[in-house]
Amino acid sequence: VLAIWNQLTKSQVPELSKCSVLMRDRSSVEETIHAMQRAGAGSLQVISDFDMTLTKFAHEGKRVPTTHNILDNRLLISEDGTKKMRELLNTYYPIEIDPSRSIEEKLPLMVEWWTKVHQMLIQERIRKDLLAQAVKESKAMLRDGYKAFFDHLEEQQIPLLIFSAGVGDILEEVIQQNQVFHPNVHIISNYMDFDQTGALQAFQGQLIHTFNKREGALSRAATLRELQGRPNVLLLGDSLGDLTMADGVPEQEHILTIGFLNDQVEERKESYINSFDIVLVKDETLDVPNAILRYIT
Ligand code: C5P
Ligand code: MG
């Protein structure tokens, strides 16, 4: 039976044969996809990270900005702020992706990074009314195939939870400007809090960084009514920390995890293959998730 299934998936999800696709256990992936297909759109929810998962990692050889880096614009922050932000990025990003350090080791350092950047942004008193312009001027870019992805989920009425350690206000603006902020999209992220004059005075709620998404999943995602009664999950991420985004889903039945391996490929390949069901190596498109979604629903 498995052999027939393999053939089926090969012909129906041919994207899984692309050479950028790595799988620890191909037949189990195929079984999960078939089980999800049998259960249908009504049982499915999609949970996705944002930066470097729904957005590109690089375009034409240049890094694409994360939601935080979109704020690195003279419209919003001073030259000092820019300098500080870049220094922090150069210090902490290598730690975030360092395969030789454990998550426990990284945790306090990530809190340090986010806290320092957020403090700087508050000091700069970023203006709410300039955010849209900063996003317009930025090189923010969603992955190729994003429109098919968002539109298909809306058509099938499948909820999409975007769970991001980036900046929620900026994330919303990016998907809004790309015209895919549909009503089935739900966002959990770090949102800015502005004073009466429209200047940034704080960030709302509990800080979300790369490695504490599990807490947010349990306390916030689990309470979203739109996600109830959907035991099957397609999860997309680019960090090992993203794997905990579905921890709040009650009575989970089938989960298929897709990891984008964008950077430090050789060093991280093994851990990604061991952790995600499907690993996409330096793939700047949503072709594989789109093909799976098209087959399932
Ligand atoms: O949406 P996502 O959860 O991926 O957003 C977090 C990402 O933003 C991290 O992977 C991190 O590399 C990046 N980041 C950044 N600048 C900061 C803090 C985080 O580019 N100051
Ligand atoms: Mg990410």
mmCIF file of C-alpha atoms and ligand atoms in Angstrom:
data_model
loop_
_atom_site.group_PDB
_atom_site.id
_atom_site.type_symbol
_atom_site.label_atom_id
_atom_site.label_comp_id
_atom_site.label_asym_id
_atom_site.label_seq_id
_atom_site.Cartn_x
_atom_site.Cartn_y
_atom_site.Cartn_z
ATOM 1 C CA VAL A 1 0.000 0.000 0.000
ATOM 2 C CA LEU A 2 2.817 2.369 0.889
ATOM 3 C CA ALA A 3 4.351 1.939 -2.543
ATOM 4 C CA ILE A 4 1.110 3.044 -4.146
ATOM 5 C CA TRP A 5 0.886 6.005 -1.802
ATOM 6 C CA ASN A 6 4.422 6.996 -2.680
ATOM 7 C CA GLN A 7 3.527 6.972 -6.322
ATOM 8 C CA LEU A 8 0.420 8.978 -5.567
ATOM 9 C CA THR A 9 2.287 11.666 -3.689
ATOM 10 C CA LYS A 10 4.991 11.780 -6.307
ATOM 11 C CA SER A 11 2.477 12.543 -8.986
ATOM 12 C CA GLN A 12 0.238 14.744 -6.848
ATOM 13 C CA VAL A 13 2.853 16.671 -4.905
ATOM 14 C CA PRO A 14 5.726 16.578 -7.401
ATOM 15 C CA GLU A 15 7.323 19.554 -5.611
ATOM 16 C CA LEU A 16 8.447 17.116 -2.901
ATOM 17 C CA SER A 17 10.947 15.701 -5.387
ATOM 18 C CA LYS A 18 12.763 19.030 -5.788
ATOM 19 C CA CYS A 19 16.398 18.745 -4.804
ATOM 20 C CA SER A 20 16.050 21.511 -2.213
ATOM 21 C CA VAL A 21 13.654 19.257 -0.251
ATOM 22 C CA LEU A 22 15.115 17.085 2.511
ATOM 23 C CA MET A 23 13.129 14.608 4.590
ATOM 24 C CA ARG A 24 14.152 12.371 7.464
ATOM 25 C CA ASP A 25 11.271 10.001 6.792
ATOM 26 C CA ARG A 26 9.620 10.422 3.444
ATOM 27 C CA SER A 27 6.992 7.744 3.909
ATOM 28 C CA SER A 28 5.801 9.190 7.189
ATOM 29 C CA VAL A 29 5.469 12.614 5.534
ATOM 30 C CA GLU A 30 3.402 11.014 2.816
ATOM 31 C CA GLU A 31 1.199 9.237 5.333
ATOM 32 C CA THR A 32 0.600 12.504 7.201
ATOM 33 C CA ILE A 33 -0.266 14.333 3.993
ATOM 34 C CA HIS A 34 -2.757 11.614 3.075
ATOM 35 C CA ALA A 35 -4.317 11.614 6.530
ATOM 36 C CA MET A 36 -4.707 15.397 6.335
ATOM 37 C CA GLN A 37 -6.209 15.106 2.886
ATOM 38 C CA ARG A 38 -8.791 12.594 4.120
ATOM 39 C CA ALA A 39 -9.716 14.860 7.034
ATOM 40 C CA GLY A 40 -10.049 17.864 4.717
ATOM 41 C CA ALA A 41 -9.916 21.649 4.987
ATOM 42 C CA GLY A 42 -12.336 21.789 7.919
ATOM 43 C CA SER A 43 -9.860 20.004 10.194
ATOM 44 C CA LEU A 44 -6.831 22.041 9.232
ATOM 45 C CA GLN A 45 -5.133 25.126 10.598
ATOM 46 C CA VAL A 46 -1.883 26.654 9.415
ATOM 47 C CA ILE A 47 0.554 28.123 11.918
ATOM 48 C CA SER A 48 3.430 30.093 10.486
ATOM 49 C CA ASP A 49 6.351 32.148 11.613
ATOM 50 C CA PHE A 50 6.780 35.449 9.761
ATOM 51 C CA ASP A 51 10.337 36.759 9.336
ATOM 52 C CA MET A 52 12.381 34.596 7.002
ATOM 53 C CA THR A 53 9.520 32.097 6.728
ATOM 54 C CA LEU A 54 6.738 34.035 4.994
ATOM 55 C CA THR A 55 9.283 36.675 3.979
ATOM 56 C CA LYS A 56 12.377 35.953 1.934
ATOM 57 C CA PHE A 57 15.755 35.527 3.557
ATOM 58 C CA ALA A 58 17.612 37.001 0.596
ATOM 59 C CA HIS A 59 16.806 38.464 -2.793
ATOM 60 C CA GLU A 60 19.351 38.973 -5.572
ATOM 61 C CA GLY A 61 22.157 38.215 -3.161
ATOM 62 C CA LYS A 62 21.051 40.750 -0.543
ATOM 63 C CA ARG A 63 19.437 40.075 2.825
ATOM 64 C CA VAL A 64 15.756 40.993 2.996
ATOM 65 C CA PRO A 65 14.921 43.018 6.135
ATOM 66 C CA THR A 66 13.067 41.500 9.081
ATOM 67 C CA THR A 67 10.234 43.501 10.654
ATOM 68 C CA HIS A 68 12.724 44.890 13.173
ATOM 69 C CA ASN A 69 15.142 45.884 10.441
ATOM 70 C CA ILE A 70 12.423 47.693 8.505
ATOM 71 C CA LEU A 71 12.467 50.159 11.422
ATOM 72 C CA ASP A 72 16.084 50.931 10.574
ATOM 73 C CA ASN A 73 15.052 53.930 8.501
ATOM 74 C CA ARG A 74 16.046 57.563 9.030
ATOM 75 C CA LEU A 75 12.333 58.424 8.904
ATOM 76 C CA LEU A 76 11.941 56.659 12.230
ATOM 77 C CA ILE A 77 15.252 56.511 14.059
ATOM 78 C CA SER A 78 18.402 58.590 14.390
ATOM 79 C CA GLU A 79 21.828 57.686 13.068
ATOM 80 C CA ASP A 80 22.782 56.618 16.583
ATOM 81 C CA GLY A 81 19.776 54.331 16.719
ATOM 82 C CA THR A 82 20.763 52.752 13.407
ATOM 83 C CA LYS A 83 24.303 52.207 14.629
ATOM 84 C CA LYS A 84 23.105 50.617 17.853
ATOM 85 C CA MET A 85 20.624 48.379 16.060
ATOM 86 C CA ARG A 86 23.244 47.098 13.617
ATOM 87 C CA GLU A 87 25.759 46.457 16.382
ATOM 88 C CA LEU A 88 23.174 44.446 18.270
ATOM 89 C CA LEU A 89 22.266 42.478 15.139
ATOM 90 C CA ASN A 90 25.926 41.687 14.491
ATOM 91 C CA THR A 91 26.353 40.531 18.069
ATOM 92 C CA TYR A 92 23.208 38.526 18.634
ATOM 93 C CA TYR A 93 22.108 37.109 15.264
ATOM 94 C CA PRO A 94 25.157 34.795 15.076
ATOM 95 C CA ILE A 95 24.219 33.564 18.550
ATOM 96 C CA GLU A 96 20.604 32.970 17.524
ATOM 97 C CA ILE A 97 21.638 30.623 14.714
ATOM 98 C CA ASP A 98 24.744 29.097 16.346
ATOM 99 C CA PRO A 99 24.356 25.301 16.121
ATOM 100 C CA SER A 100 26.930 24.734 18.859
ATOM 101 C CA ARG A 101 24.896 26.438 21.590
ATOM 102 C CA SER A 102 21.837 24.981 23.260
ATOM 103 C CA ILE A 103 18.483 26.750 23.312
ATOM 104 C CA GLU A 104 18.830 27.114 27.110
ATOM 105 C CA GLU A 105 22.089 28.937 26.562
ATOM 106 C CA LYS A 106 20.586 31.206 23.906
ATOM 107 C CA LEU A 107 17.441 32.096 25.825
ATOM 108 C CA PRO A 108 18.739 34.851 28.139
ATOM 109 C CA LEU A 109 20.806 36.308 25.301
ATOM 110 C CA MET A 110 17.758 36.578 23.056
ATOM 111 C CA VAL A 111 15.827 38.356 25.838
ATOM 112 C CA GLU A 112 18.810 40.723 26.088
ATOM 113 C CA TRP A 113 18.789 41.404 22.333
ATOM 114 C CA TRP A 114 15.057 42.087 22.054
ATOM 115 C CA THR A 115 15.029 44.162 25.249
ATOM 116 C CA LYS A 116 17.910 46.381 24.140
ATOM 117 C CA VAL A 117 16.417 46.973 20.694
ATOM 118 C CA HIS A 118 12.969 47.715 22.105
ATOM 119 C CA GLN A 119 14.440 50.151 24.634
ATOM 120 C CA MET A 120 16.292 51.942 21.856
ATOM 121 C CA LEU A 121 13.112 52.138 19.737
ATOM 122 C CA ILE A 122 11.199 53.608 22.680
ATOM 123 C CA GLN A 123 13.968 56.164 23.255
ATOM 124 C CA GLU A 124 13.660 57.159 19.609
ATOM 125 C CA ARG A 125 9.923 57.759 20.147
ATOM 126 C CA ILE A 126 9.040 56.145 16.840
ATOM 127 C CA ARG A 127 6.000 57.693 15.223
ATOM 128 C CA LYS A 128 2.973 55.562 14.404
ATOM 129 C CA ASP A 129 1.977 57.698 11.420
ATOM 130 C CA LEU A 130 5.303 57.024 9.672
ATOM 131 C CA LEU A 131 5.276 53.223 9.893
ATOM 132 C CA ALA A 132 3.396 52.673 6.635
ATOM 133 C CA GLN A 133 5.832 54.908 4.780
ATOM 134 C CA ALA A 134 8.827 53.068 6.270
ATOM 135 C CA VAL A 135 7.394 49.747 5.087
ATOM 136 C CA LYS A 136 6.826 51.225 1.601
ATOM 137 C CA GLU A 137 10.419 52.419 1.433
ATOM 138 C CA SER A 138 11.821 49.115 2.689
ATOM 139 C CA LYS A 139 12.916 46.079 0.704
ATOM 140 C CA ALA A 140 10.484 43.862 2.644
ATOM 141 C CA MET A 141 9.465 40.962 0.460
ATOM 142 C CA LEU A 142 7.175 37.983 0.930
ATOM 143 C CA ARG A 143 8.283 34.676 -0.578
ATOM 144 C CA ASP A 144 7.363 33.922 -4.183
ATOM 145 C CA GLY A 145 3.969 32.254 -4.249
ATOM 146 C CA TYR A 146 2.696 34.237 -1.256
ATOM 147 C CA LYS A 147 -0.457 35.339 -3.026
ATOM 148 C CA ALA A 148 -1.499 31.791 -3.895
ATOM 149 C CA PHE A 149 -0.743 30.796 -0.295
ATOM 150 C CA PHE A 150 -2.812 33.486 1.415
ATOM 151 C CA ASP A 151 -5.618 33.436 -1.165
ATOM 152 C CA HIS A 152 -6.004 29.654 -1.090
ATOM 153 C CA LEU A 153 -6.262 29.609 2.696
ATOM 154 C CA GLU A 154 -8.889 32.323 2.586
ATOM 155 C CA GLU A 155 -10.909 30.544 -0.111
ATOM 156 C CA GLN A 156 -10.861 27.302 1.861
ATOM 157 C CA GLN A 157 -11.636 29.178 5.102
ATOM 158 C CA ILE A 158 -8.575 27.711 6.773
ATOM 159 C CA PRO A 159 -7.319 29.883 9.632
ATOM 160 C CA LEU A 160 -3.751 31.111 9.324
ATOM 161 C CA LEU A 161 -2.055 31.988 12.581
ATOM 162 C CA ILE A 162 1.053 34.095 12.071
ATOM 163 C CA PHE A 163 3.156 33.756 15.181
ATOM 164 C CA SER A 164 6.028 36.193 15.124
ATOM 165 C CA ALA A 165 8.770 37.401 17.413
ATOM 166 C CA GLY A 166 9.028 40.393 15.096
ATOM 167 C CA VAL A 167 7.016 43.610 15.361
ATOM 168 C CA GLY A 168 3.269 43.089 14.877
ATOM 169 C CA ASP A 169 2.472 46.599 13.609
ATOM 170 C CA ILE A 170 5.086 46.240 10.864
ATOM 171 C CA LEU A 171 4.098 42.678 9.988
ATOM 172 C CA GLU A 172 0.482 43.786 9.536
ATOM 173 C CA GLU A 173 1.566 46.655 7.334
ATOM 174 C CA VAL A 174 3.656 44.322 5.137
ATOM 175 C CA ILE A 175 0.794 41.901 4.488
ATOM 176 C CA GLN A 176 -1.647 44.794 4.126
ATOM 177 C CA GLN A 177 0.501 46.463 1.478
ATOM 178 C CA ASN A 178 0.716 43.116 -0.339
ATOM 179 C CA GLN A 179 -3.080 42.883 -0.191
ATOM 180 C CA VAL A 180 -3.245 39.551 1.592
ATOM 181 C CA PHE A 181 -4.433 40.587 5.053
ATOM 182 C CA HIS A 182 -7.571 38.451 4.758
ATOM 183 C CA PRO A 183 -10.088 37.899 7.588
ATOM 184 C CA ASN A 184 -8.817 34.343 8.237
ATOM 185 C CA VAL A 185 -5.396 35.722 9.278
ATOM 186 C CA HIS A 186 -4.681 35.918 13.022
ATOM 187 C CA ILE A 187 -1.509 37.382 14.431
ATOM 188 C CA ILE A 188 0.389 36.894 17.655
ATOM 189 C CA SER A 189 3.401 39.172 17.853
ATOM 190 C CA ASN A 190 5.064 42.071 19.672
ATOM 191 C CA TYR A 191 2.793 45.082 19.232
ATOM 192 C CA MET A 192 3.789 48.669 19.870
ATOM 193 C CA ASP A 193 2.022 50.866 22.370
ATOM 194 C CA PHE A 194 1.793 54.545 21.397
ATOM 195 C CA ASP A 195 1.091 57.558 23.591
ATOM 196 C CA GLN A 196 -1.560 60.180 22.800
ATOM 197 C CA THR A 197 0.795 62.042 20.480
ATOM 198 C CA GLY A 198 1.425 58.877 18.446
ATOM 199 C CA ALA A 199 4.955 58.247 19.755
ATOM 200 C CA LEU A 200 6.148 54.794 20.842
ATOM 201 C CA GLN A 201 6.109 54.494 24.621
ATOM 202 C CA ALA A 202 6.248 50.726 25.232
ATOM 203 C CA PHE A 203 5.629 47.292 23.778
ATOM 204 C CA GLN A 204 2.420 45.524 24.704
ATOM 205 C CA GLY A 205 2.210 42.324 26.714
ATOM 206 C CA GLN A 206 4.712 39.562 27.247
ATOM 207 C CA LEU A 207 7.797 39.786 25.019
ATOM 208 C CA ILE A 208 7.970 37.143 22.298
ATOM 209 C CA HIS A 209 11.444 36.148 21.106
ATOM 210 C CA THR A 210 12.649 33.253 18.969
ATOM 211 C CA PHE A 211 12.796 30.700 21.749
ATOM 212 C CA ASN A 212 9.758 31.372 23.954
ATOM 213 C CA LYS A 213 6.986 30.797 21.430
ATOM 214 C CA ARG A 214 5.775 27.807 23.446
ATOM 215 C CA GLU A 215 4.582 30.128 26.244
ATOM 216 C CA GLY A 216 2.669 32.266 23.762
ATOM 217 C CA ALA A 217 1.250 29.144 22.155
ATOM 218 C CA LEU A 218 -0.114 27.916 25.480
ATOM 219 C CA SER A 219 -1.379 31.235 26.805
ATOM 220 C CA ARG A 220 -2.590 32.955 23.651
ATOM 221 C CA ALA A 221 -2.921 30.729 20.583
ATOM 222 C CA ALA A 222 -4.838 28.138 22.608
ATOM 223 C CA THR A 223 -7.537 30.712 23.366
ATOM 224 C CA LEU A 224 -8.221 31.759 19.761
ATOM 225 C CA ARG A 225 -11.745 30.603 19.010
ATOM 226 C CA GLU A 226 -11.169 30.391 15.256
ATOM 227 C CA LEU A 227 -8.546 27.705 15.773
ATOM 228 C CA GLN A 228 -10.742 25.412 17.864
ATOM 229 C CA GLY A 229 -11.810 22.043 16.501
ATOM 230 C CA ARG A 230 -9.029 21.909 13.936
ATOM 231 C CA PRO A 231 -6.745 19.089 15.048
ATOM 232 C CA ASN A 232 -4.483 19.036 11.981
ATOM 233 C CA VAL A 233 -1.653 21.522 11.712
ATOM 234 C CA LEU A 234 0.635 22.596 8.923
ATOM 235 C CA LEU A 235 3.475 24.448 10.641
ATOM 236 C CA LEU A 236 6.018 26.647 8.848
ATOM 237 C CA GLY A 237 9.147 28.107 10.422
ATOM 238 C CA ASP A 238 12.795 28.921 9.925
ATOM 239 C CA SER A 239 14.039 28.520 13.488
ATOM 240 C CA LEU A 240 14.046 25.471 15.742
ATOM 241 C CA GLY A 241 12.155 27.664 18.214
ATOM 242 C CA ASP A 242 9.259 27.802 15.749
ATOM 243 C CA LEU A 243 8.530 24.120 16.330
ATOM 244 C CA THR A 244 6.785 24.956 19.616
ATOM 245 C CA MET A 245 4.228 27.247 17.951
ATOM 246 C CA ALA A 246 1.660 24.420 17.821
ATOM 247 C CA ASP A 247 2.058 23.404 21.467
ATOM 248 C CA GLY A 248 -1.243 25.042 22.383
ATOM 249 C CA VAL A 249 -3.340 23.076 19.875
ATOM 250 C CA PRO A 250 -5.699 20.860 21.886
ATOM 251 C CA GLU A 251 -6.195 17.247 20.792
ATOM 252 C CA GLN A 252 -3.728 17.554 17.964
ATOM 253 C CA GLU A 253 -4.062 14.753 15.445
ATOM 254 C CA HIS A 254 -1.682 15.231 12.553
ATOM 255 C CA ILE A 255 1.072 17.783 12.319
ATOM 256 C CA LEU A 256 3.383 18.390 9.401
ATOM 257 C CA THR A 257 6.311 20.718 10.059
ATOM 258 C CA ILE A 258 8.202 22.511 7.293
ATOM 259 C CA GLY A 259 11.474 24.274 8.075
ATOM 260 C CA PHE A 260 13.209 26.800 5.865
ATOM 261 C CA LEU A 261 16.957 26.363 6.214
ATOM 262 C CA ASN A 262 18.204 29.717 4.971
ATOM 263 C CA ASP A 263 21.589 30.278 6.545
ATOM 264 C CA GLN A 264 24.524 28.218 7.906
ATOM 265 C CA VAL A 265 23.177 25.367 5.832
ATOM 266 C CA GLU A 266 25.895 22.752 6.271
ATOM 267 C CA GLU A 267 26.287 23.407 10.002
ATOM 268 C CA ARG A 268 22.578 23.169 10.716
ATOM 269 C CA LYS A 269 21.360 20.629 8.170
ATOM 270 C CA GLU A 270 21.450 17.654 10.489
ATOM 271 C CA SER A 271 19.562 19.296 13.341
ATOM 272 C CA TYR A 272 16.944 20.652 10.929
ATOM 273 C CA ILE A 273 16.394 17.242 9.335
ATOM 274 C CA ASN A 274 16.051 15.722 12.790
ATOM 275 C CA SER A 275 13.571 18.382 13.900
ATOM 276 C CA PHE A 276 11.353 19.312 10.931
ATOM 277 C CA ASP A 277 9.457 16.776 8.801
ATOM 278 C CA ILE A 278 10.363 18.641 5.617
ATOM 279 C CA VAL A 279 13.420 20.878 5.273
ATOM 280 C CA LEU A 280 13.649 23.382 2.420
ATOM 281 C CA VAL A 281 17.212 24.387 1.704
ATOM 282 C CA LYS A 282 17.745 27.902 0.361
ATOM 283 C CA ASP A 283 14.285 27.884 -1.184
ATOM 284 C CA GLU A 284 12.912 31.430 -1.432
ATOM 285 C CA THR A 285 9.464 30.234 -2.522
ATOM 286 C CA LEU A 286 6.293 28.881 -0.958
ATOM 287 C CA ASP A 287 6.019 26.272 -3.741
ATOM 288 C CA VAL A 288 6.222 23.244 -1.444
ATOM 289 C CA PRO A 289 3.692 24.446 1.148
ATOM 290 C CA ASN A 290 1.408 25.563 -1.701
ATOM 291 C CA ALA A 291 1.611 22.181 -3.419
ATOM 292 C CA ILE A 292 0.845 20.369 -0.163
ATOM 293 C CA LEU A 293 -2.086 22.678 0.563
ATOM 294 C CA ARG A 294 -3.450 22.212 -2.926
ATOM 295 C CA TYR A 295 -3.305 18.457 -2.493
ATOM 296 C CA ILE A 296 -4.779 18.402 1.013
ATOM 297 C CA THR A 297 -7.663 20.803 0.392
HETATM 298 O O1 C5P B 1 8.846 36.470 12.759
HETATM 299 P P1 C5P B 1 10.004 35.871 13.517
HETATM 300 O O2 C5P B 1 9.569 35.166 14.766
HETATM 301 O O3 C5P B 1 10.876 35.043 12.636
HETATM 302 O O4 C5P B 1 10.881 37.160 13.967
HETATM 303 C C1 C5P B 1 12.057 37.055 14.656
HETATM 304 C C2 C5P B 1 13.290 37.241 13.816
HETATM 305 O O5 C5P B 1 13.656 38.607 13.781
HETATM 306 C C3 C5P B 1 14.453 36.511 14.442
HETATM 307 O O6 C5P B 1 14.744 35.326 13.745
HETATM 308 C C4 C5P B 1 15.619 37.504 14.425
HETATM 309 O O7 C5P B 1 16.713 37.062 13.647
HETATM 310 C C5 C5P B 1 15.062 38.757 13.838
HETATM 311 N N1 C5P B 1 15.392 39.923 14.658
HETATM 312 C C6 C5P B 1 15.967 41.022 14.062
HETATM 313 N N2 C5P B 1 16.278 42.125 14.816
HETATM 314 C C7 C5P B 1 16.003 42.151 16.124
HETATM 315 C C8 C5P B 1 15.386 41.056 16.751
HETATM 316 C C9 C5P B 1 15.088 39.947 15.969
HETATM 317 O O8 C5P B 1 16.217 40.999 12.861
HETATM 318 N N3 C5P B 1 16.300 43.222 16.806
HETATM 319 MG MG MG B 2 11.644 33.569 11.493
#
